[in-house]
């Protein structure tokens, strides 16, 4: 698929880079968290993520195969200091070799923490196999508790499959089970308290995510977005929220204890409360492109060099260069901000 993305080698001066294999950047951050998008396809069509007709999917030959994926994850973990690997997509449970990739990752000598972000539809079927494969945790995306709203929002009638998936994840011990929610005005915007009540009752950790400008339809409107502040205000009307005192570190979510705890709720204010200064992420797309940020407008091709016979040293150098060139922030509030041409589903959320 031609996404019109300039594939470039960063030109940033490397002479001042500290002599370390780790993925350091010019702002003192170290990338320890790798997000791997395993596939761009999905079995839902969430309105904030994809158009109804889907997208021009990557060809099979463009996707990294099992061995290529595992090789790059191994280099990241064993050579470049990555300690956490999150699998995402598209819908990662559509990838046939998911359990193989997760098992290979879990068996790496450095034992990285592994997690999976999924819409939950096929979790009922795969939760046990994923647990046996060594997966630590799941994040399940659920934006509504109303079947009709779910159908409108995802353009598919799969609400009960997601609830079953959540139950299966908990039963399999993929805990803590986290739930990701994007609220949208006029659709599910009034469900913040219902969703929190539901998650507290079922022992899921809920996190609200501000809607970001990553939809290929370019329908995002900052004025319409439900902000972190609004979400907290809505929740505050029914729950007693106290700041969670645990060290936030590089975690994007600000967390609160719900009614004194132990239940918690998180709010990820990517737009209004950016956490770029502590970002520790590096991203690999399903077609083998490296990105230093969700909002990067450039990528570094690893697939081409890898298929041309590049050794581990060469891959490491490309990865280190890409991260050294990482920008200070996503720049959403700066003049000339451009939405990345690759949509969220093809970057890996
Ligand atoms: N299909 C899986 C899922 O839905 O969890 C994994 C990929 S999805 C792109 C990852 C996460 O990104 C989901 O929680 C989804 O709600 C979120 N997401 C997608 N588009 C978004 C947007 N424009 N703004 C904020 N979050 C978004
Ligand atoms: Fe699919 Fe996830 Fe995007 Fe929804 S948010 S369309 S489930 S990739």
Short mmCIF file of C-alpha atoms and ligand atoms in Angstrom, two decimals, residues 42-46 48-50 89-91 119 141 345, ligand 2:
data_model
loop_
_atom_site.label_atom_id
_atom_site.label_comp_id
_atom_site.label_asym_id
_atom_site.label_seq_id
_atom_site.Cartn_x
_atom_site.Cartn_y
_atom_site.Cartn_z
CA UNK A 42 -9.64 -5.27 11.61
CA UNK A 43 -13.02 -6.93 12.12
CA UNK A 44 -14.58 -3.70 13.43
CA UNK A 45 -14.86 -0.28 11.81
CA UNK A 46 -14.81 2.13 14.77
CA UNK A 48 -12.84 7.33 15.01
CA UNK A 49 -10.39 4.87 13.49
CA UNK A 50 -11.57 3.57 10.11
CA UNK A 89 -2.89 -3.44 15.30
CA UNK A 90 -5.36 -3.30 13.47
CA UNK A 91 -6.78 -6.24 15.34
CA UNK A 119 -11.06 -5.21 20.56
CA UNK A 141 -11.27 -1.56 23.94
CA UNK A 345 -5.01 1.21 12.62
FE1 LIG B 2 -10.39 -1.92 14.74
FE2 LIG B 2 -9.27 -1.18 17.00
FE3 LIG B 2 -9.56 0.58 14.97
FE4 LIG B 2 -11.72 -0.26 16.27
S1 LIG B 2 -10.02 0.93 17.14
S2 LIG B 2 -11.47 -0.15 14.02
S3 LIG B 2 -11.20 -2.32 16.79
S4 LIG B 2 -8.28 -1.20 14.98
#
